[in-house]
mmCIF file of C-alpha atoms in Angstrom:
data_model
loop_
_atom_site.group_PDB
_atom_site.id
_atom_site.type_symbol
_atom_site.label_atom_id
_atom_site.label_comp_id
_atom_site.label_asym_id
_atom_site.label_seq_id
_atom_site.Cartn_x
_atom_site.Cartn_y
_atom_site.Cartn_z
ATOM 1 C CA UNK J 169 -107.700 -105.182 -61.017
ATOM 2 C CA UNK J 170 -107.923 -103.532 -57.505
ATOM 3 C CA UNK J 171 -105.854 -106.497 -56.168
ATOM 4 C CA UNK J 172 -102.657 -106.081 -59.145
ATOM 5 C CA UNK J 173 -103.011 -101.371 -58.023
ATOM 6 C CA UNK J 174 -102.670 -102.540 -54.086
ATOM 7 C CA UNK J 175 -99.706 -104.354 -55.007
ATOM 8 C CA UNK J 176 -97.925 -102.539 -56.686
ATOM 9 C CA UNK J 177 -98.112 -99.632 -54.209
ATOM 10 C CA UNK J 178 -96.897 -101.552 -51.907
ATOM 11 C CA UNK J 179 -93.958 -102.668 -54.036
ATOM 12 C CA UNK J 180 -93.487 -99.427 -54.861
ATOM 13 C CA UNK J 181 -93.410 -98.032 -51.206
ATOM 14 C CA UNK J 182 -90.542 -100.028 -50.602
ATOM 15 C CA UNK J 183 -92.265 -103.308 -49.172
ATOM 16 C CA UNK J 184 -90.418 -106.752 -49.480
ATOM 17 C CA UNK J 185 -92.503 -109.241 -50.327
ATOM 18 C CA UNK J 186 -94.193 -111.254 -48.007
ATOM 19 C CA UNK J 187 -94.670 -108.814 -45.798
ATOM 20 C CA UNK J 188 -98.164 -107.712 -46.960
ATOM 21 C CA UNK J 189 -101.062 -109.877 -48.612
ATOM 22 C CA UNK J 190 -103.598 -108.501 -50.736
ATOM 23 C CA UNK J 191 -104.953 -111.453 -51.882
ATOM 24 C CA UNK J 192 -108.524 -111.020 -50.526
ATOM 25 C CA UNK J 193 -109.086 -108.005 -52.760
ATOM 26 C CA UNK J 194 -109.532 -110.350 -55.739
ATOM 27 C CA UNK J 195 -113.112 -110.594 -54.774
ATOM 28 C CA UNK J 196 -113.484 -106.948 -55.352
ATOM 29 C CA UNK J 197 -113.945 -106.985 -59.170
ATOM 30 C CA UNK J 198 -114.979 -102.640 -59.552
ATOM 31 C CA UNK J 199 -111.471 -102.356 -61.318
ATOM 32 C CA UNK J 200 -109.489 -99.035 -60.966
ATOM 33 C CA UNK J 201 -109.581 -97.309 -64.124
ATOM 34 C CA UNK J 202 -106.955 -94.077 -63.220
ATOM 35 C CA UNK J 203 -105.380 -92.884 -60.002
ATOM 36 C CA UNK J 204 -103.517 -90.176 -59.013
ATOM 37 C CA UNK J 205 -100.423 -90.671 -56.755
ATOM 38 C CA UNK J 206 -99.569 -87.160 -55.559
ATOM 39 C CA UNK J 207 -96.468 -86.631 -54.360
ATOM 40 C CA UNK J 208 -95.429 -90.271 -54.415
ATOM 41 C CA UNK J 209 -97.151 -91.027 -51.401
ATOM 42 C CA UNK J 210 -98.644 -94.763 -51.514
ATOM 43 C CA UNK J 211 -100.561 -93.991 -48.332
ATOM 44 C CA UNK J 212 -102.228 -91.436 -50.277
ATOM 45 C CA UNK J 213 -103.089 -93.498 -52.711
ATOM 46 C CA UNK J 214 -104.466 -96.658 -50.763
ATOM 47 C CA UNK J 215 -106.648 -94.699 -48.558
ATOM 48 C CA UNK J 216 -108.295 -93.008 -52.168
ATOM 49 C CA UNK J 217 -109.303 -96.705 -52.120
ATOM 50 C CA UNK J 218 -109.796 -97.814 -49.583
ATOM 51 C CA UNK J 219 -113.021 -94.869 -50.068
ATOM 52 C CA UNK J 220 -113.744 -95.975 -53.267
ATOM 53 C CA UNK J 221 -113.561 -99.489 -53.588
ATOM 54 C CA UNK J 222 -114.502 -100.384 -49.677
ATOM 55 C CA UNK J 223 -111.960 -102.256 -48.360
ATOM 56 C CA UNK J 224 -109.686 -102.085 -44.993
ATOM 57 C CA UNK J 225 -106.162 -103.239 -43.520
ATOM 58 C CA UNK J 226 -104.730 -104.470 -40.258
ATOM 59 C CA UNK J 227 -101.396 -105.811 -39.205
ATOM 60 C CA UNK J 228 -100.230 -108.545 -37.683
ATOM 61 C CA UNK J 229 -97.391 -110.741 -39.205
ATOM 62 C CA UNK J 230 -97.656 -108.468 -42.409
ATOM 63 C CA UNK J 231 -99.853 -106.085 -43.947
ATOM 64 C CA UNK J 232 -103.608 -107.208 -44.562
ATOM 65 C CA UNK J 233 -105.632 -106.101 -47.243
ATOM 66 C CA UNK J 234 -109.368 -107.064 -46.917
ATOM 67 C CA UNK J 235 -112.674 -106.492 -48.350
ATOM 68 C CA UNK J 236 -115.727 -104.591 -45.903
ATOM 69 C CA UNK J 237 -118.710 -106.558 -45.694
ATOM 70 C CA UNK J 238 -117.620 -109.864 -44.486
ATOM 71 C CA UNK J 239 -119.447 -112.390 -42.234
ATOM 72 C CA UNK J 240 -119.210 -112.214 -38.381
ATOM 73 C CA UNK J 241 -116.509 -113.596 -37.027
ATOM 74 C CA UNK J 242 -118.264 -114.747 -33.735
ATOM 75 C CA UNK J 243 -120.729 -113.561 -31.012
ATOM 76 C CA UNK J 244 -119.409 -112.665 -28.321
ATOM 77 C CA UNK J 245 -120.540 -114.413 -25.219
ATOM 78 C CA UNK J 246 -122.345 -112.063 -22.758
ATOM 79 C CA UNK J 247 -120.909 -113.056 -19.412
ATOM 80 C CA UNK J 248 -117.605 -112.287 -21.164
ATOM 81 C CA UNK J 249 -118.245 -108.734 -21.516
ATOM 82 C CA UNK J 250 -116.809 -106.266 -18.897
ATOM 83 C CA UNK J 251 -113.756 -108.571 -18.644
ATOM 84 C CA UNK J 252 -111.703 -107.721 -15.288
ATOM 85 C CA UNK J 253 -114.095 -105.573 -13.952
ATOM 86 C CA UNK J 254 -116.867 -108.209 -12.559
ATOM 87 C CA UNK J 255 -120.062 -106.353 -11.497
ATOM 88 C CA UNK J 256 -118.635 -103.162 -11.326
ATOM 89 C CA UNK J 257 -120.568 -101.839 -14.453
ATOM 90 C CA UNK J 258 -123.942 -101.593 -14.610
ATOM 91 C CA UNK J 259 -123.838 -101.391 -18.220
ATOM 92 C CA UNK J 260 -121.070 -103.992 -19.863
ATOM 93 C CA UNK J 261 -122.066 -103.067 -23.360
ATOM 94 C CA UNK J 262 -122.491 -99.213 -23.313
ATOM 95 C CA UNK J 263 -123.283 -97.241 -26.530
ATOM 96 C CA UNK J 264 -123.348 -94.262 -27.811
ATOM 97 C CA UNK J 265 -125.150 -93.052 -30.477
ATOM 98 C CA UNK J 266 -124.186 -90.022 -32.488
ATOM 99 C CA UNK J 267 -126.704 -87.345 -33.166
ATOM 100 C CA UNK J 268 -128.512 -86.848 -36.588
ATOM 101 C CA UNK J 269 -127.581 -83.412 -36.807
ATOM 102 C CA UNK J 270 -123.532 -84.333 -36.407
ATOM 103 C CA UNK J 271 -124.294 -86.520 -39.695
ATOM 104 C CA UNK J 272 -124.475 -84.716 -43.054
ATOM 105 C CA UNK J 273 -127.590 -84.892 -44.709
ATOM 106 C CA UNK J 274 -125.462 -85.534 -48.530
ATOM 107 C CA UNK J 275 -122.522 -86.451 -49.559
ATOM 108 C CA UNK J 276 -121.058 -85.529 -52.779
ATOM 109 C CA UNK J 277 -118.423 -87.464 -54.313
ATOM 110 C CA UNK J 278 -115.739 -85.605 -57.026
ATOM 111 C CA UNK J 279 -114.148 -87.694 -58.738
ATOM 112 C CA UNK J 280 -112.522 -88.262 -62.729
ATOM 113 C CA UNK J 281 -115.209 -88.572 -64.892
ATOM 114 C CA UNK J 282 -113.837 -91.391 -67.503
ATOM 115 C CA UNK J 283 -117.186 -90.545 -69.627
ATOM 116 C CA UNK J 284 -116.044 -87.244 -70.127
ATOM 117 C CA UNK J 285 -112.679 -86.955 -70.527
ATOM 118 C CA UNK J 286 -111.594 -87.349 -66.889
ATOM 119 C CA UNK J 287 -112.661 -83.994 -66.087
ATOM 120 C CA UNK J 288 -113.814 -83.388 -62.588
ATOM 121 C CA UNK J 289 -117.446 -85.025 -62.335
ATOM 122 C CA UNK J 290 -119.729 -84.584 -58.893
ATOM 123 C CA UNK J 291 -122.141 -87.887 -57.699
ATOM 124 C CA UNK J 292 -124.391 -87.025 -54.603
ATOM 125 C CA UNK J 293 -126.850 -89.465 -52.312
ATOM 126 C CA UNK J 294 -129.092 -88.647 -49.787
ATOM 127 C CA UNK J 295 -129.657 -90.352 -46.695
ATOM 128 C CA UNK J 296 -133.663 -88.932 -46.724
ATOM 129 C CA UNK J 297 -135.125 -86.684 -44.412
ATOM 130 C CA UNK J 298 -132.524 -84.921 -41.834
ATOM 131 C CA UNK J 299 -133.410 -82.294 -39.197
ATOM 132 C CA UNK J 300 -130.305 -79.921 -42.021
ATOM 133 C CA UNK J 301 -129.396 -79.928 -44.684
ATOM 134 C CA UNK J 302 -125.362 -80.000 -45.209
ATOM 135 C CA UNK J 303 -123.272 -81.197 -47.669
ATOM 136 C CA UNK J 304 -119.980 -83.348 -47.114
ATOM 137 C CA UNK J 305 -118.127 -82.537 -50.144
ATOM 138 C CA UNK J 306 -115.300 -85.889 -50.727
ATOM 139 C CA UNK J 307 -112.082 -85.354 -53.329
ATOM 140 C CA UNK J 308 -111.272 -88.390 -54.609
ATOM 141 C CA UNK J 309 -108.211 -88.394 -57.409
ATOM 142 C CA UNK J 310 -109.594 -91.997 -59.268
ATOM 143 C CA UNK J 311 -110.992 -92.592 -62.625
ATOM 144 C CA UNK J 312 -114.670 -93.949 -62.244
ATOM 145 C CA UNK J 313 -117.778 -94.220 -64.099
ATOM 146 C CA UNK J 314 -120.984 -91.919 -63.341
ATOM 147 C CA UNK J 315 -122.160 -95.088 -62.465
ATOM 148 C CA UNK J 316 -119.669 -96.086 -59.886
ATOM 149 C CA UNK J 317 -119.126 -93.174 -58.136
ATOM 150 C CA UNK J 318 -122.938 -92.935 -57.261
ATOM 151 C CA UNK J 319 -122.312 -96.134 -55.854
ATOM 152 C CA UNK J 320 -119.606 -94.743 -53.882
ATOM 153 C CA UNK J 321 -121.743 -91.952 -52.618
ATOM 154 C CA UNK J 322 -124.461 -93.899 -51.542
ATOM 155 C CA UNK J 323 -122.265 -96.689 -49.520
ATOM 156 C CA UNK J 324 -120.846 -93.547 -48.071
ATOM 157 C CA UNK J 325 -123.782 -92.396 -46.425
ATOM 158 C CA UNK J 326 -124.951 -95.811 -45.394
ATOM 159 C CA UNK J 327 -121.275 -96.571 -44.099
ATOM 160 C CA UNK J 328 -121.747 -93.485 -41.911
ATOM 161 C CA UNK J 329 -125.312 -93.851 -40.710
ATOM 162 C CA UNK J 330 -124.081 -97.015 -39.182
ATOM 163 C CA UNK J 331 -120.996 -96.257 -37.875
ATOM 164 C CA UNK J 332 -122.923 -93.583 -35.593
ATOM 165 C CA UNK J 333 -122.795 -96.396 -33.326
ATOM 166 C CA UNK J 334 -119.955 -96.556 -31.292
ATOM 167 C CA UNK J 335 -119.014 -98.420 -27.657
ATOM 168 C CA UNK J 336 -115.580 -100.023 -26.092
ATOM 169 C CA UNK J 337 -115.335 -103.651 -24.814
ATOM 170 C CA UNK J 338 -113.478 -105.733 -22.717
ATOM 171 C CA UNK J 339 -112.968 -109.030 -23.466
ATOM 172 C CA UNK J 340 -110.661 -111.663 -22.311
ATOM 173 C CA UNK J 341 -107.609 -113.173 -23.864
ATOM 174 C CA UNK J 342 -109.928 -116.223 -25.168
ATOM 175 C CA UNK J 343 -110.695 -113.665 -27.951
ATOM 176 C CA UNK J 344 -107.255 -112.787 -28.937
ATOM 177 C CA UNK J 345 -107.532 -114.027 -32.629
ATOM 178 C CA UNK J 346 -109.399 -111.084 -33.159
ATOM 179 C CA UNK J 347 -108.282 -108.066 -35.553
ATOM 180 C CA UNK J 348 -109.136 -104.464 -36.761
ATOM 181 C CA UNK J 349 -111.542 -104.783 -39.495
ATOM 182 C CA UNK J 350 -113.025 -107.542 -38.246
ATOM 183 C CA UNK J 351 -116.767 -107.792 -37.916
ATOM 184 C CA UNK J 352 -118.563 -108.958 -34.327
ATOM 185 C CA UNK J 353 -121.724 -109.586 -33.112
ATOM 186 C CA UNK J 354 -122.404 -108.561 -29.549
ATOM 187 C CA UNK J 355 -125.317 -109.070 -27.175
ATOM 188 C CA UNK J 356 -127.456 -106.383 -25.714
ATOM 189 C CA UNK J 357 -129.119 -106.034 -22.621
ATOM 190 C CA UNK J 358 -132.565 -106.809 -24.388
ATOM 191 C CA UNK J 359 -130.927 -109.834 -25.932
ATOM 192 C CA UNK J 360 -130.406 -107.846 -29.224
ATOM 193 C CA UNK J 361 -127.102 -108.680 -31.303
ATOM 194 C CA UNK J 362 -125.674 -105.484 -32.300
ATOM 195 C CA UNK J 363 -123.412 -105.970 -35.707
ATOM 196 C CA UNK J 364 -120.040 -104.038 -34.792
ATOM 197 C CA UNK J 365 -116.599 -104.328 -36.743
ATOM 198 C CA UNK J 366 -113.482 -103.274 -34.596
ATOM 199 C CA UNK J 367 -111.341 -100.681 -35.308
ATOM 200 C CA UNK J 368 -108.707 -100.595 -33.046
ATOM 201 C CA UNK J 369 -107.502 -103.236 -30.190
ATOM 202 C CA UNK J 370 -104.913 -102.969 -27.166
ATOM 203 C CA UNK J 371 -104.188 -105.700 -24.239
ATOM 204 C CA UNK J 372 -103.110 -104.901 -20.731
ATOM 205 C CA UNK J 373 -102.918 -107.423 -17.874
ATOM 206 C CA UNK J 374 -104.830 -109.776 -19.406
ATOM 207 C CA UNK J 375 -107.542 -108.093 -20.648
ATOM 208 C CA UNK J 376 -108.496 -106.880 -24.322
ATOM 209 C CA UNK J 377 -109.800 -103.476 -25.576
ATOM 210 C CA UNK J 378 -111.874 -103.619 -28.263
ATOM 211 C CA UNK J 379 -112.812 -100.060 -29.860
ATOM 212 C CA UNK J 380 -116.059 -100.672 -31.766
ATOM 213 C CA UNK J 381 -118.755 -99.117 -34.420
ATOM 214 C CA UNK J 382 -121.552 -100.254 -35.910
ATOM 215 C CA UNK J 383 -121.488 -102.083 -39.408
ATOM 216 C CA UNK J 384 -124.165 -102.479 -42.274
ATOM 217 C CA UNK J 385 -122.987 -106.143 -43.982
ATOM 218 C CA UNK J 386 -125.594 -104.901 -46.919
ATOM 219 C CA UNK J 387 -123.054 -101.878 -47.989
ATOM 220 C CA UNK J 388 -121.427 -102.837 -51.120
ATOM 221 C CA UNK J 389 -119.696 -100.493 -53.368
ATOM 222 C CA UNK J 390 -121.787 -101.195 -56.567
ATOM 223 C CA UNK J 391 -122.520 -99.429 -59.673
ATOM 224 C CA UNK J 392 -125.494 -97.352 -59.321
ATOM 225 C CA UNK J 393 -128.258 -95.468 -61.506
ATOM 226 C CA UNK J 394 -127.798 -92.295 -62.230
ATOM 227 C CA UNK J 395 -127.254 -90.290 -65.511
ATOM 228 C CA UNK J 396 -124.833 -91.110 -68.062
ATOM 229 C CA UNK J 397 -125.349 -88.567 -71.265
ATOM 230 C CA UNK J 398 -121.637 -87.746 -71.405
ATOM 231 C CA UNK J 399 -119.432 -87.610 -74.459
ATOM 232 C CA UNK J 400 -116.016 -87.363 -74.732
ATOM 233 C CA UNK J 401 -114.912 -84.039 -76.516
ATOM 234 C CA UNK J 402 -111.115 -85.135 -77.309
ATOM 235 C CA UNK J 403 -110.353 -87.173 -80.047
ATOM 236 C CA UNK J 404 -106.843 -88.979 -79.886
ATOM 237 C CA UNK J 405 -105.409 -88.649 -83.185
ATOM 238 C CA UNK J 406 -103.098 -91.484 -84.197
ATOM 239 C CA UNK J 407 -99.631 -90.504 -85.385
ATOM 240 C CA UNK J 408 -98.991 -89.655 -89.450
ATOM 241 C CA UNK J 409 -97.257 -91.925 -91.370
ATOM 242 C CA UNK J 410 -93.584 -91.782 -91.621
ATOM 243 C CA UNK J 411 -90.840 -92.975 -93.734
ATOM 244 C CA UNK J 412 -87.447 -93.728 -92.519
ATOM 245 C CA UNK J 413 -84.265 -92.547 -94.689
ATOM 246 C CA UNK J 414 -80.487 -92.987 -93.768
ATOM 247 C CA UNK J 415 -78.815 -90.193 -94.109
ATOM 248 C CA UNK J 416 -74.949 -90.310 -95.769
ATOM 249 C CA UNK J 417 -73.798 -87.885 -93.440
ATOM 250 C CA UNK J 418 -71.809 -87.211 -90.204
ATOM 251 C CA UNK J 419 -73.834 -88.388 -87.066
ATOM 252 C CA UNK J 420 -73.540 -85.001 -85.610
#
């Protein structure tokens, strides 16, 4: 289980407990079949799934460990945005929008293919008609299923097409419970709510910074079609059968 791997990466970085929860990753039940720690690094290692099972982490008191695709947290109240600076914007919720043709048009996820002997299997997804066509090619050192890895692929390019979305707020200290990773809505000029998860916070003189990008609540990580005509070519044989004699005769 994804939440048991987390765990014991942190353990093995070093971490006493209690000062990191994983707990909320028991809702992610993709489980992680093989994973390669390179170099001992358990930073590494999370971020490998982080990508592959969607989840994030913040800190506070300890280390968080949470899954992507949670409910908003609140709407943000429109006369709060622009904290400290009044009328002096014309524009209190600004965004920019990334260009199409800074986004690949694929992605292809390697990955071990556990159908076929782990050896190194490729998943792709579109994101439909681009103005190019480029590839973003993604090395990921896990064990998954065909299966799961399109899955992977395709919440990829979802995950990105959304988070071409970006803006900066500032909000007072009423919102202070707020944390990385977690998902806002906020209020357009038209009225629209825009669905936004933050990704990094800092206060000064009473004021928060909220560094934002757009989030799709529909991208799950979730098995997907795709072809599956794999065989393993390595048979494990199990060991021959011994018999144990003691020898009368000097140990060495």
């Amino acid at each position: 289980p994804l939440q048991d791997v987390v765990e014991a990466l942190c353990d093995r970085a070093t971490m006493p407990a209690g000062t990191y929860d994983a707990s909320a990753l028991a809702a992610i039940t993709q489980p992680v079949r093989a994973l390669a720690v390179t170099g001992g690094s358990a930073r590494q290692a999370l971020q490998i799934l982080q990508t592959s099972h969607g989840f994030d982490a913040y800190v506070t008191d300890k280390l968080y460990f949470v899954p992507r695709g949670g409910a908003p947290a609140l709407t943000v109240d429109v006369d709060d945005l622009a904290a400290g600076d009044g009328d002096a914007l014309d524009e209190p919720f600004a965004l920019t929008v990334n260009s199409d043709l800074e986004m690949p048009s694929r992605i292809a996820v390697v990955y071990k293919n556990m159908s076929a002997d782990q050896i190194n299997g490729t998943e792709h997804s579109d994101r439909g008609p681009t103005g190019q066509d480029s590839i973003q090619t993604m090395q990921l050192a896990i064990g998954m299923t065909p299966g799961e890895a399109k899955g992977v692929a395709d919440a990829m390019v979802r995950d990105a097409y959304a988070a071409r979305i970006t803006s900066q707020l500032s909000l007072p200290l009423t919102y202070t419970h707020l944390t990385p990773t977690d998902v806002i809505q906020v209020p357009g000029s038209d009225g629209t709510l825009y669905r936004m998860r933050i990704t990094r916070r800092s206060d000064s003189g009473g004021i928060m910074q909220l560094d934002v990008v757009g989030d799709d609540g529909e991208v799950v990580i979730e098995p997907m079609a795709t072809s599956d005509d794999y065989a393993e070519q390595t048979a494990v044989q199990s060991p021959a059968g011994t018999e144990f004699y003691a020898l009368d005769i000097p140990t060495l």
